[in-house]
Amino acid sequence: MIPQSIQTFLSLDLFPLLAALFAAISCGLLGNFLVLRKQSLMGDAISHAVLPGLVAAFLITQSRSPGMMFIGAAISALITVVLVEVIKRLGKVEPGAAMGVVFSVLFALGVFLLENAAARSVDLDADCVLHGNLQTLFWISPPDQWSNLFSAESYSDVPRQVWTLAGTTLGVTLFVSLFFKELKIASFDAGIATVQGINAGFMHMLLMTFVAIAAVASFEAVGSILVIAMFICPAATARMLTDRLKSQIFVSIIVAALTAIVGYAIASWVEVNAAGMIASASGVFLVIAIVSSPRHGVIAKTLNQRQLGNKVALEDVLGALYRISESDSQANLEQLIASTGADSRSRKALSKAQSLGLVNVHNGILSLSKVGESRAASIIRRHRLWEGYLVEQAGLSPDHVHETAEQLEHFVDVPDQSLSKTHTDPHGKPIPPR
Amino acid sequence: MTHTENSQVQSPRSILDARPEHSADSPVSVHAMTVAYNRKPVLWDVDYDAPSNALVAIVGPNGAGKSTLIKACLGLIPRASGTVEFWGKPYKQSRSLIGYVPQRESVDWDFPVSALDVVCMGRYRKIGWCRPVTKSHKRAALEALARVGMEDFATRQISQLSGGQQQRVFLARALTQEADLYFMDEPFAGVDASTERAIIEVLRELRANGKTVIVVHHDLQSVPEYFDHVLLLNMRVVAAGPVSEVFTAENLQKTYGGRLTLLAEAAEAVARAAKGT
Amino acid sequence: MSDPIVDANSIIETLTLQGGFNTNAVILGTSLLGVAAGVIGAFALLRKRSLTADALSHATLPGIAAAFLISSALGFSGRSMPVLMLGAAISGILGVACIHLILQHTRLKEDAAIGIVLSVFFGVGIVLLSVVQSSTSGSAAGLNHYIYGQTAAMIRSDAYLMGGIGIIASLIALIMLKEFMVVCFNESFARSMGMPVWLIDSIMLALVVLITVAGLQAVGLILIVAMLIIPPAAARFWTDRLWKLVLFSALIGGLSGYSGATISALFPRKPAGSVIVLVAGSIFILSMLFAPTRGVLADTIRRIRLRVRIARDHVLESLYEIEIGHVGIEHPKAASWLIQLLCFKGWIERNNGKLNLTETGRTQGQRIHRNHLLWEQYLVSYADIAPTHVDWSVDQVEHVLSDELIHALVLALKKRGLTIPPLDGGTS
């Protein structure tokens, strides 16, 4: 006997969840290539433009025959792709505007036809177009015994959309894995692809066909907005997290699945529209990735920059102390601060240097420790080698090179064999040995 | 940190003090300017004082930062460090005295305007916000078109002009700015012989009227014939001065010969560091 | 159930603005909105910002729903038009700001940024709408109308507000025409003159926001962007001048708005938004096909004529060269229609299956021959600086090159031992 709570889940939530999951994965998978090819908005255009096809198929056949509606929608999706190309090429219209013209006119046509159909009191609804009818995918008679889970009869009333979406997901996965190499090269460089005998134009049309199929299959269940979100957001999220196409694709699938599950769970918990919630969740995931991606995230970048700034400040403090000691004078805090540009950062750097044991303080007089001195020497060495390089190789005049060298000494070593003399810098100062 | 590394500890200001101030007579005086594109440095520490009343060529290999130098002077791209002054004053105060000819490729020539419309754009500063272009401004624009030999094409849509004619329209637009200093980005690129002649005539005319023209130029052969001064550039200033003194085989070898791999590498490293990745 | 049968009389009444005060106001307001959208859309098109406007309009939905929720929570009527418009404007601008943030701080490109903002904001909007629906029964249904628009629900003051915004927005755009033009055409030049490009861009954006929120009620937020994109894209086919582009775009927008509102007044079942877009779309298709300057048909005809002309010139030139005794010239094999055309024009005649030039045909052939020689020499002498915009096979040397240059070419050809027929061969 299956417990009541699980039965409720099976009957109310399983299929909407599955539908959302399948839609998210198939769109998310294809979205990788759309984002990579800077054609994200083609997904947008197609998912708007399938509407007239759906409605027309309905009006012609006078039934909600799934096959016919699917064909109608697919045809209008392909018409969109072709029309955008035609208007771009023949009309010399800017690509964005061409897309805008095509999908808005087709969408308007869809709405127009829909209202006509609605006038004949038919159960098509303009709002459904946007956010689907996810929450109506019931399992009317879910199995009540565990054993029934394995009998085919229990699955006789699985909603058609779920089957369609499952098939689509399978097809899209096959397509991407079989044509991975071709898709990759055609997306990266159409010219190279063509030279290697891969017809980039054909790949484009093939991709668009699958985009259209995914959009159409998802459309009815999850609505156009979620389709657009799933084409773009998981791929964009993965793009923030990875640098390789393969890992990007895997990450995007995981993100898409997570988005669907989390979004759906929240939606059924607080009882709001599920498609809208999943789209919102995809945005939240993206924001999280943008902020906290370990490599490309805003936080990581800021931290890296700050760390770098601290390193530069520390090295500047050590360098200044080295120069002061070179001239056989002593430095107190004020002098040091004055010579390093006097800000809170160098004060912090100084205390850091103290705690690292690089700098000693005696009666307010600062001096380098043994370790500090060798570290400082290597910094000064790099600085003076850079000055030498800039004067000798880059042909700058000696009184010009200090500031440039100042920037470079923190980042890159100069190989000393690139210079003719390595014991003094252009100002005659000794270059500390390695 | 000090530059001179004397026994005395000096404030960082003293580094700047040690260098020459901006020259107040120079139409444009660049001081210690470093420029980065997408945080990757492309110009290092440029110092340059342009002479007045001269035709100056900026010459250097591809990617040397020639256009960058002009754009940074005009404030079109931010400077990482350094200052630029025009006749001893900051850019904002001298804007009305500066004309600009951008690269021809930088605009969409299918834009729905006529040659005259484009030339009139040069007067927009004088016309002022939200005021229409009056007859007198149109007349000035027509005169400018005539100076570049394009008066017959005033009403043509700009996409129907040849490359050289488009370049002349840009030149005419700069002329209507009635500036004392002109920056021109590759005005001779891809133009026909008659356009080249027309442009150089206009440049000479400008010089005769006491103006200074700074031109990004790619054709080494014509430098001595067309220009008085030259600025040899390759990520840094290699040499600058009168053509007769500076435009030597040795300097050209320094400018074009051998890439500074280390400097380029350093630029990459700085860019990576600054991006925080 | 079909639409109520409308008699001719009421059609004419509505069309001529005699169909009742409320209807007139709505028709007038929608037309003015269409005009304004056409004017402002022209600049959005030229600035290549059409799809940013799309993201903006989708991004207004959460603002509408939030404004409704907040104002009803505060005890006001949630359906106050100005409040909803304010909410819509705020979240629309927020959406555009997000696009800029994404572009600035991530490696994502503009298309992705637009798609992200569009779908996520709209998703949030749908969630909020479902909250509205569950919290306030009944009255919330009205909010749905902002998605697809419904003129039938508009009252007179709504229409006045819409028309007023349209007039103001158009006026601002016209006053700023010069500034918009230079920023759209050549941003770096505008900046070099000290124009505050960001301010001009912001004003442009503000106008797009105004149009979007003003059109929410009549057209709906999904289709309002069509009013900004389609009219200027259609107008572009008709003209090469900015002011004409703006004018035509305004006319097309106004016409679309007018017909959409009228049809929806006559047939209440037809939603104004989609009718407006369909009218605009039809105008776009007609313009793309039939416009004389940039239309596809005109372009095709021009290309065919060019090809015919080249083929015709080829026949005439070959015949002429045979006549003046060039060796190695084959008797031209031309399609029979071309031969017939040339016979019809009286340039050639058939003699025992051979083709001969007539007197006029000879002068033509001579002219073409001369032109050909000169261009050839020009390419030989000046290949490195050849102008790019010349069609060598068709453009007359005399129209492109200076007399001085032609004279030099003639001398160069003479040096090579080639004789050049004089120009007085006639230029027909």
CSV table of C-alpha atoms in Angstrom, one decimal, chain C residues 80-402:
chain,number,residue,atom,x,y,z
C,80,SER,CA,-5.0,53.6,-10.0
C,81,MET,CA,-3.5,54.2,-13.4
C,82,PRO,CA,-0.7,56.6,-12.5
C,83,VAL,CA,0.5,54.4,-9.6
C,84,LEU,CA,0.6,51.3,-11.8
C,85,MET,CA,2.5,53.3,-14.5
C,86,LEU,CA,5.0,54.5,-11.9
C,87,GLY,CA,5.6,50.9,-10.7
C,88,ALA,CA,6.0,49.8,-14.3
C,89,ALA,CA,8.5,52.6,-15.1
C,90,ILE,CA,10.6,51.9,-12.0
C,91,SER,CA,10.9,48.2,-12.7
C,92,GLY,CA,11.4,48.7,-16.4
C,93,ILE,CA,14.3,51.1,-15.7
C,94,LEU,CA,15.6,48.6,-13.1
C,95,GLY,CA,15.6,45.9,-15.8
C,96,VAL,CA,17.7,48.1,-18.1
C,97,ALA,CA,20.0,48.8,-15.3
C,98,CYS,CA,20.4,45.1,-14.7
C,99,ILE,CA,21.4,44.7,-18.4
C,100,HIS,CA,24.1,47.2,-17.9
C,101,LEU,CA,25.3,45.6,-14.7
C,102,ILE,CA,25.5,42.2,-16.3
C,103,LEU,CA,27.4,43.6,-19.3
C,104,GLN,CA,29.8,45.5,-17.0
C,105,HIS,CA,30.6,42.8,-14.4
C,106,THR,CA,30.3,39.5,-16.3
C,107,ARG,CA,31.6,37.9,-19.4
C,108,LEU,CA,28.0,37.5,-20.8
C,109,LYS,CA,27.1,39.3,-24.0
C,110,GLU,CA,24.3,41.7,-24.7
C,111,ASP,CA,21.9,39.1,-26.2
C,112,ALA,CA,22.2,37.0,-23.1
C,113,ALA,CA,21.8,39.9,-20.8
C,114,ILE,CA,18.6,41.1,-22.6
C,115,GLY,CA,17.2,37.5,-22.6
C,116,ILE,CA,18.0,37.1,-18.9
C,117,VAL,CA,16.4,40.3,-17.8
C,118,LEU,CA,13.4,39.8,-20.0
C,119,SER,CA,12.6,36.3,-18.8
C,120,VAL,CA,13.5,36.6,-15.2
C,121,PHE,CA,11.7,39.9,-14.6
C,122,PHE,CA,8.7,38.5,-16.4
C,123,GLY,CA,8.8,35.4,-14.4
C,124,VAL,CA,8.9,37.4,-11.2
C,125,GLY,CA,6.0,39.4,-12.5
C,126,ILE,CA,3.9,36.3,-13.1
C,127,VAL,CA,4.7,35.1,-9.6
C,128,LEU,CA,3.5,38.4,-8.2
C,129,LEU,CA,0.4,38.3,-10.4
C,130,SER,CA,-0.5,34.9,-9.0
C,131,VAL,CA,0.0,36.4,-5.5
C,132,VAL,CA,-2.4,39.2,-6.5
C,133,GLN,CA,-4.9,36.7,-7.8
C,134,SER,CA,-4.9,34.6,-4.7
C,135,SER,CA,-4.9,37.6,-2.2
C,136,THR,CA,-7.5,39.8,-3.8
C,137,SER,CA,-10.3,37.9,-5.5
C,138,GLY,CA,-11.8,39.4,-8.6
C,139,SER,CA,-10.4,42.8,-8.9
C,140,ALA,CA,-7.0,41.4,-9.9
C,141,ALA,CA,-8.2,40.1,-13.2
C,142,GLY,CA,-7.8,43.6,-14.4
C,143,LEU,CA,-4.0,43.4,-14.1
C,144,ASN,CA,-3.9,40.7,-16.8
C,145,HIS,CA,-5.0,43.3,-19.3
C,146,TYR,CA,-1.7,45.0,-19.1
C,147,ILE,CA,-0.1,42.0,-20.6
C,148,TYR,CA,-2.1,41.9,-23.8
C,149,GLY,CA,-3.7,45.3,-23.5
C,150,GLN,CA,-7.4,46.1,-23.8
C,151,THR,CA,-8.7,49.3,-25.1
C,152,ALA,CA,-12.3,48.4,-24.2
C,153,ALA,CA,-11.5,48.8,-20.5
C,154,MET,CA,-10.1,52.3,-21.0
C,155,ILE,CA,-11.8,55.3,-19.8
C,156,ARG,CA,-11.5,58.8,-21.2
C,157,SER,CA,-9.0,60.0,-18.7
C,158,ASP,CA,-6.7,57.0,-19.5
C,159,ALA,CA,-6.9,57.9,-23.1
C,160,TYR,CA,-6.0,61.6,-22.4
C,161,LEU,CA,-3.1,60.6,-20.3
C,162,MET,CA,-1.8,58.3,-23.1
C,163,GLY,CA,-2.3,60.9,-25.8
C,164,GLY,CA,-0.7,63.6,-23.6
C,165,ILE,CA,2.4,61.4,-23.0
C,166,GLY,CA,2.6,60.7,-26.7
C,167,ILE,CA,2.6,64.4,-27.6
C,168,ILE,CA,5.1,65.3,-24.9
C,169,ALA,CA,7.4,62.4,-25.8
C,170,SER,CA,7.3,63.3,-29.5
C,171,LEU,CA,8.0,66.9,-28.9
C,172,ILE,CA,11.0,66.1,-26.7
C,173,ALA,CA,12.4,63.8,-29.4
C,174,LEU,CA,11.9,66.4,-32.1
C,175,ILE,CA,13.6,69.1,-30.0
C,176,MET,CA,16.5,66.8,-29.4
C,177,LEU,CA,16.7,65.5,-33.0
C,178,LYS,CA,20.1,67.0,-33.6
C,179,GLU,CA,21.6,65.5,-30.4
C,180,PHE,CA,20.0,62.1,-30.9
C,181,MET,CA,21.2,62.1,-34.5
C,182,VAL,CA,24.9,62.7,-33.7
C,183,VAL,CA,25.0,60.2,-30.8
C,184,CYS,CA,23.3,57.5,-33.0
C,185,PHE,CA,25.6,58.1,-35.9
C,186,ASN,CA,29.0,58.8,-34.4
C,187,GLU,CA,29.2,58.5,-30.6
C,188,SER,CA,32.9,59.1,-30.3
C,189,PHE,CA,32.7,62.3,-32.3
C,190,ALA,CA,29.8,63.5,-30.1
C,191,ARG,CA,31.9,62.8,-27.1
C,192,SER,CA,34.9,64.6,-28.6
C,193,MET,CA,32.8,67.7,-28.9
C,194,GLY,CA,31.9,67.4,-25.2
C,195,MET,CA,28.4,66.2,-25.6
C,196,PRO,CA,27.2,64.2,-22.5
C,197,VAL,CA,26.4,61.0,-24.3
C,198,TRP,CA,25.2,59.2,-21.2
C,199,LEU,CA,22.7,62.0,-20.6
C,200,ILE,CA,21.4,61.9,-24.2
C,201,ASP,CA,21.2,58.1,-24.0
C,202,SER,CA,19.3,58.4,-20.7
C,203,ILE,CA,16.8,60.8,-22.2
C,204,MET,CA,16.3,58.4,-25.1
C,205,LEU,CA,15.7,55.6,-22.6
C,206,ALA,CA,13.4,57.7,-20.6
C,207,LEU,CA,11.3,58.4,-23.7
C,208,VAL,CA,11.1,54.7,-24.4
C,209,VAL,CA,10.0,54.1,-20.8
C,210,LEU,CA,7.3,56.8,-21.2
C,211,ILE,CA,6.0,55.2,-24.4
C,212,THR,CA,6.0,51.7,-22.9
C,213,VAL,CA,4.1,52.6,-19.7
C,214,ALA,CA,1.7,54.8,-21.6
C,215,GLY,CA,0.9,52.0,-24.0
C,216,LEU,CA,0.5,49.3,-21.3
C,217,GLN,CA,-3.3,49.7,-21.2
C,218,ALA,CA,-4.0,49.9,-24.8
C,219,VAL,CA,-1.4,47.6,-26.4
C,220,GLY,CA,-0.1,45.6,-23.5
C,221,LEU,CA,3.5,45.1,-22.4
C,222,ILE,CA,4.4,42.3,-24.8
C,223,LEU,CA,3.4,44.0,-28.0
C,224,ILE,CA,4.2,47.6,-27.1
C,225,VAL,CA,7.8,47.0,-28.3
C,226,ALA,CA,6.4,46.1,-31.7
C,227,MET,CA,5.2,49.7,-32.0
C,228,LEU,CA,8.7,50.9,-31.3
C,229,ILE,CA,10.4,48.5,-33.7
C,230,ILE,CA,8.2,47.9,-36.7
C,231,PRO,CA,7.3,51.5,-37.8
C,232,PRO,CA,10.8,52.7,-38.1
C,233,ALA,CA,12.0,49.5,-39.6
C,234,ALA,CA,9.3,49.8,-42.3
C,235,ALA,CA,10.0,53.5,-42.8
C,236,ARG,CA,13.7,52.8,-43.3
C,237,PHE,CA,12.8,51.2,-46.7
C,238,TRP,CA,11.3,54.4,-48.0
C,239,THR,CA,14.0,56.9,-47.3
C,240,ASP,CA,17.6,57.7,-46.8
C,241,ARG,CA,17.0,60.9,-44.7
C,242,LEU,CA,16.7,61.0,-41.0
C,243,TRP,CA,13.9,63.5,-40.8
C,244,LYS,CA,11.9,61.7,-43.4
C,245,LEU,CA,12.5,58.4,-41.5
C,246,VAL,CA,11.1,60.0,-38.4
C,247,LEU,CA,8.2,61.4,-40.2
C,248,PHE,CA,7.3,58.2,-42.1
C,249,SER,CA,7.8,56.2,-38.9
C,250,ALA,CA,5.4,58.5,-37.1
C,251,LEU,CA,2.9,58.2,-39.8
C,252,ILE,CA,3.1,54.4,-39.9
C,253,GLY,CA,2.9,54.3,-36.1
C,254,GLY,CA,-0.1,56.7,-36.1
C,255,LEU,CA,-1.9,54.8,-38.8
C,256,SER,CA,-1.4,51.5,-37.0
C,257,GLY,CA,-2.6,52.9,-33.7
C,258,TYR,CA,-5.6,54.5,-35.4
C,259,SER,CA,-6.7,51.4,-37.2
C,260,GLY,CA,-6.0,49.1,-34.3
C,261,ALA,CA,-8.1,51.2,-31.9
C,262,THR,CA,-10.9,51.6,-34.5
C,263,ILE,CA,-11.1,48.0,-35.4
C,264,SER,CA,-11.2,47.0,-31.7
C,265,ALA,CA,-13.9,49.6,-31.1
C,266,LEU,CA,-16.0,48.1,-33.9
C,267,PHE,CA,-15.3,44.5,-33.0
C,268,PRO,CA,-14.8,44.3,-29.3
C,269,ARG,CA,-13.5,40.8,-29.5
C,270,LYS,CA,-10.5,41.9,-31.5
C,271,PRO,CA,-7.7,43.0,-29.1
C,272,ALA,CA,-6.3,46.4,-30.1
C,273,GLY,CA,-2.7,45.5,-29.4
C,274,SER,CA,-2.5,42.6,-31.8
C,275,VAL,CA,-4.5,44.5,-34.5
C,276,ILE,CA,-2.1,47.4,-34.2
C,277,VAL,CA,0.9,45.2,-34.6
C,278,LEU,CA,-0.7,43.3,-37.5
C,279,VAL,CA,-1.4,46.5,-39.3
C,280,ALA,CA,2.1,47.7,-38.7
C,281,GLY,CA,3.5,44.3,-39.7
C,282,SER,CA,1.5,44.5,-43.0
C,283,ILE,CA,2.9,47.9,-43.7
C,284,PHE,CA,6.4,46.5,-43.0
C,285,ILE,CA,5.9,43.7,-45.4
C,286,LEU,CA,4.6,46.0,-48.1
C,287,SER,CA,7.4,48.4,-47.5
C,288,MET,CA,10.0,45.8,-47.6
C,289,LEU,CA,8.7,44.4,-50.9
C,290,PHE,CA,7.6,47.5,-52.8
C,291,ALA,CA,9.4,50.6,-51.4
C,292,PRO,CA,11.1,52.4,-54.3
C,293,THR,CA,14.4,53.2,-52.6
C,294,ARG,CA,15.4,50.2,-50.6
C,295,GLY,CA,12.6,47.7,-51.3
C,296,VAL,CA,13.4,44.2,-52.3
C,297,LEU,CA,11.5,44.4,-55.6
C,298,ALA,CA,13.1,47.7,-56.6
C,299,ASP,CA,16.4,46.2,-55.7
C,300,THR,CA,15.8,43.1,-57.7
C,301,ILE,CA,14.7,45.1,-60.7
C,302,ARG,CA,17.8,47.3,-60.5
C,303,ARG,CA,20.0,44.2,-60.4
C,304,ILE,CA,18.3,42.6,-63.3
C,305,ARG,CA,18.5,45.8,-65.3
C,306,LEU,CA,22.2,46.0,-64.5
C,307,ARG,CA,22.7,42.4,-65.7
C,308,VAL,CA,20.8,43.0,-68.9
C,309,ARG,CA,22.8,46.2,-69.4
C,310,ILE,CA,26.1,44.4,-68.9
C,311,ALA,CA,25.1,41.6,-71.3
C,312,ARG,CA,23.8,44.1,-73.9
C,313,ASP,CA,27.1,46.1,-73.7
C,314,HIS,CA,29.0,43.0,-74.1
C,315,VAL,CA,27.3,42.1,-77.3
C,316,LEU,CA,27.6,45.7,-78.7
C,317,GLU,CA,31.3,45.9,-77.8
C,318,SER,CA,32.2,42.5,-79.3
C,319,LEU,CA,30.4,43.4,-82.5
C,320,TYR,CA,32.2,46.8,-82.6
C,321,GLU,CA,35.5,45.2,-82.0
C,322,ILE,CA,35.0,42.7,-84.8
C,323,GLU,CA,34.1,45.6,-87.1
C,324,ILE,CA,37.3,47.6,-86.3
C,325,GLY,CA,39.2,44.4,-87.0
C,326,HIS,CA,40.3,43.2,-83.6
C,327,VAL,CA,41.4,39.6,-84.0
C,328,GLY,CA,40.5,36.8,-81.7
C,329,ILE,CA,37.1,38.2,-80.9
C,330,GLU,CA,34.4,35.6,-81.0
C,331,HIS,CA,31.1,36.4,-82.5
C,332,PRO,CA,29.0,37.0,-79.5
C,333,LYS,CA,26.5,34.3,-78.5
C,334,ALA,CA,23.7,35.9,-76.8
C,335,ALA,CA,20.3,34.8,-75.7
C,336,SER,CA,17.7,35.3,-78.3
C,337,TRP,CA,15.7,37.7,-76.2
C,338,LEU,CA,18.7,39.9,-75.9
C,339,ILE,CA,19.2,39.9,-79.6
C,340,GLN,CA,15.6,40.7,-80.1
C,341,LEU,CA,15.8,43.5,-77.6
C,342,LEU,CA,18.8,45.0,-79.4
C,343,CYS,CA,17.1,44.6,-82.8
C,344,PHE,CA,14.0,46.3,-81.4
C,345,LYS,CA,16.1,49.2,-80.1
C,346,GLY,CA,17.5,49.5,-83.6
C,347,TRP,CA,21.1,48.9,-82.5
C,348,ILE,CA,21.8,45.7,-84.4
C,349,GLU,CA,20.2,44.0,-87.4
C,350,ARG,CA,20.3,40.4,-88.6
C,351,ASN,CA,21.8,39.7,-92.0
C,352,ASN,CA,21.9,36.1,-93.2
C,353,GLY,CA,22.0,34.8,-89.6
C,354,LYS,CA,24.9,37.2,-88.8
C,355,LEU,CA,24.6,40.2,-86.6
C,356,ASN,CA,25.6,43.6,-87.7
C,357,LEU,CA,25.7,47.0,-85.9
C,358,THR,CA,23.5,49.8,-87.1
C,359,GLU,CA,24.7,53.3,-87.1
C,360,THR,CA,23.4,54.1,-83.6
C,361,GLY,CA,24.5,50.7,-82.4
C,362,ARG,CA,28.0,51.5,-83.6
C,363,THR,CA,28.2,54.7,-81.6
C,364,GLN,CA,27.1,52.8,-78.6
C,365,GLY,CA,29.6,50.1,-79.2
C,366,GLN,CA,32.3,52.7,-79.7
C,367,ARG,CA,31.4,54.4,-76.4
C,368,ILE,CA,31.5,51.1,-74.5
C,369,HIS,CA,34.8,50.2,-76.1
C,370,ARG,CA,36.3,53.4,-75.1
C,371,ASN,CA,35.0,53.2,-71.6
C,372,HIS,CA,36.3,49.7,-71.2
C,373,LEU,CA,39.8,50.6,-72.4
C,374,LEU,CA,40.0,53.6,-70.0
C,375,TRP,CA,38.9,51.6,-67.0
C,376,GLU,CA,41.3,48.9,-67.8
C,377,GLN,CA,44.1,51.4,-68.1
C,378,TYR,CA,43.0,53.0,-64.9
C,379,LEU,CA,43.1,49.7,-63.0
C,380,VAL,CA,46.6,49.1,-64.5
C,381,SER,CA,47.9,52.5,-63.4
C,382,TYR,CA,46.1,53.1,-60.2
C,383,ALA,CA,45.2,49.7,-58.9
C,384,ASP,CA,46.5,50.4,-55.4
C,385,ILE,CA,44.3,53.3,-54.9
C,386,ALA,CA,41.3,52.3,-56.9
C,387,PRO,CA,38.1,53.7,-55.4
C,388,THR,CA,35.9,51.0,-53.9
C,389,HIS,CA,32.5,52.2,-54.9
C,390,VAL,CA,32.8,52.0,-58.7
C,391,ASP,CA,31.0,49.4,-60.8
C,392,TRP,CA,33.7,49.0,-63.4
C,393,SER,CA,31.5,47.4,-66.0
C,394,VAL,CA,28.8,50.1,-65.9
C,395,ASP,CA,29.9,53.4,-64.4
C,396,GLN,CA,31.0,55.9,-67.0
C,397,VAL,CA,34.6,56.9,-66.7
C,398,GLU,CA,33.6,60.5,-67.3
C,399,HIS,CA,31.2,60.5,-64.3
C,400,VAL,CA,33.7,59.2,-61.9
C,401,LEU,CA,37.1,60.4,-62.8
C,402,SER,CA,38.3,63.9,-63.4
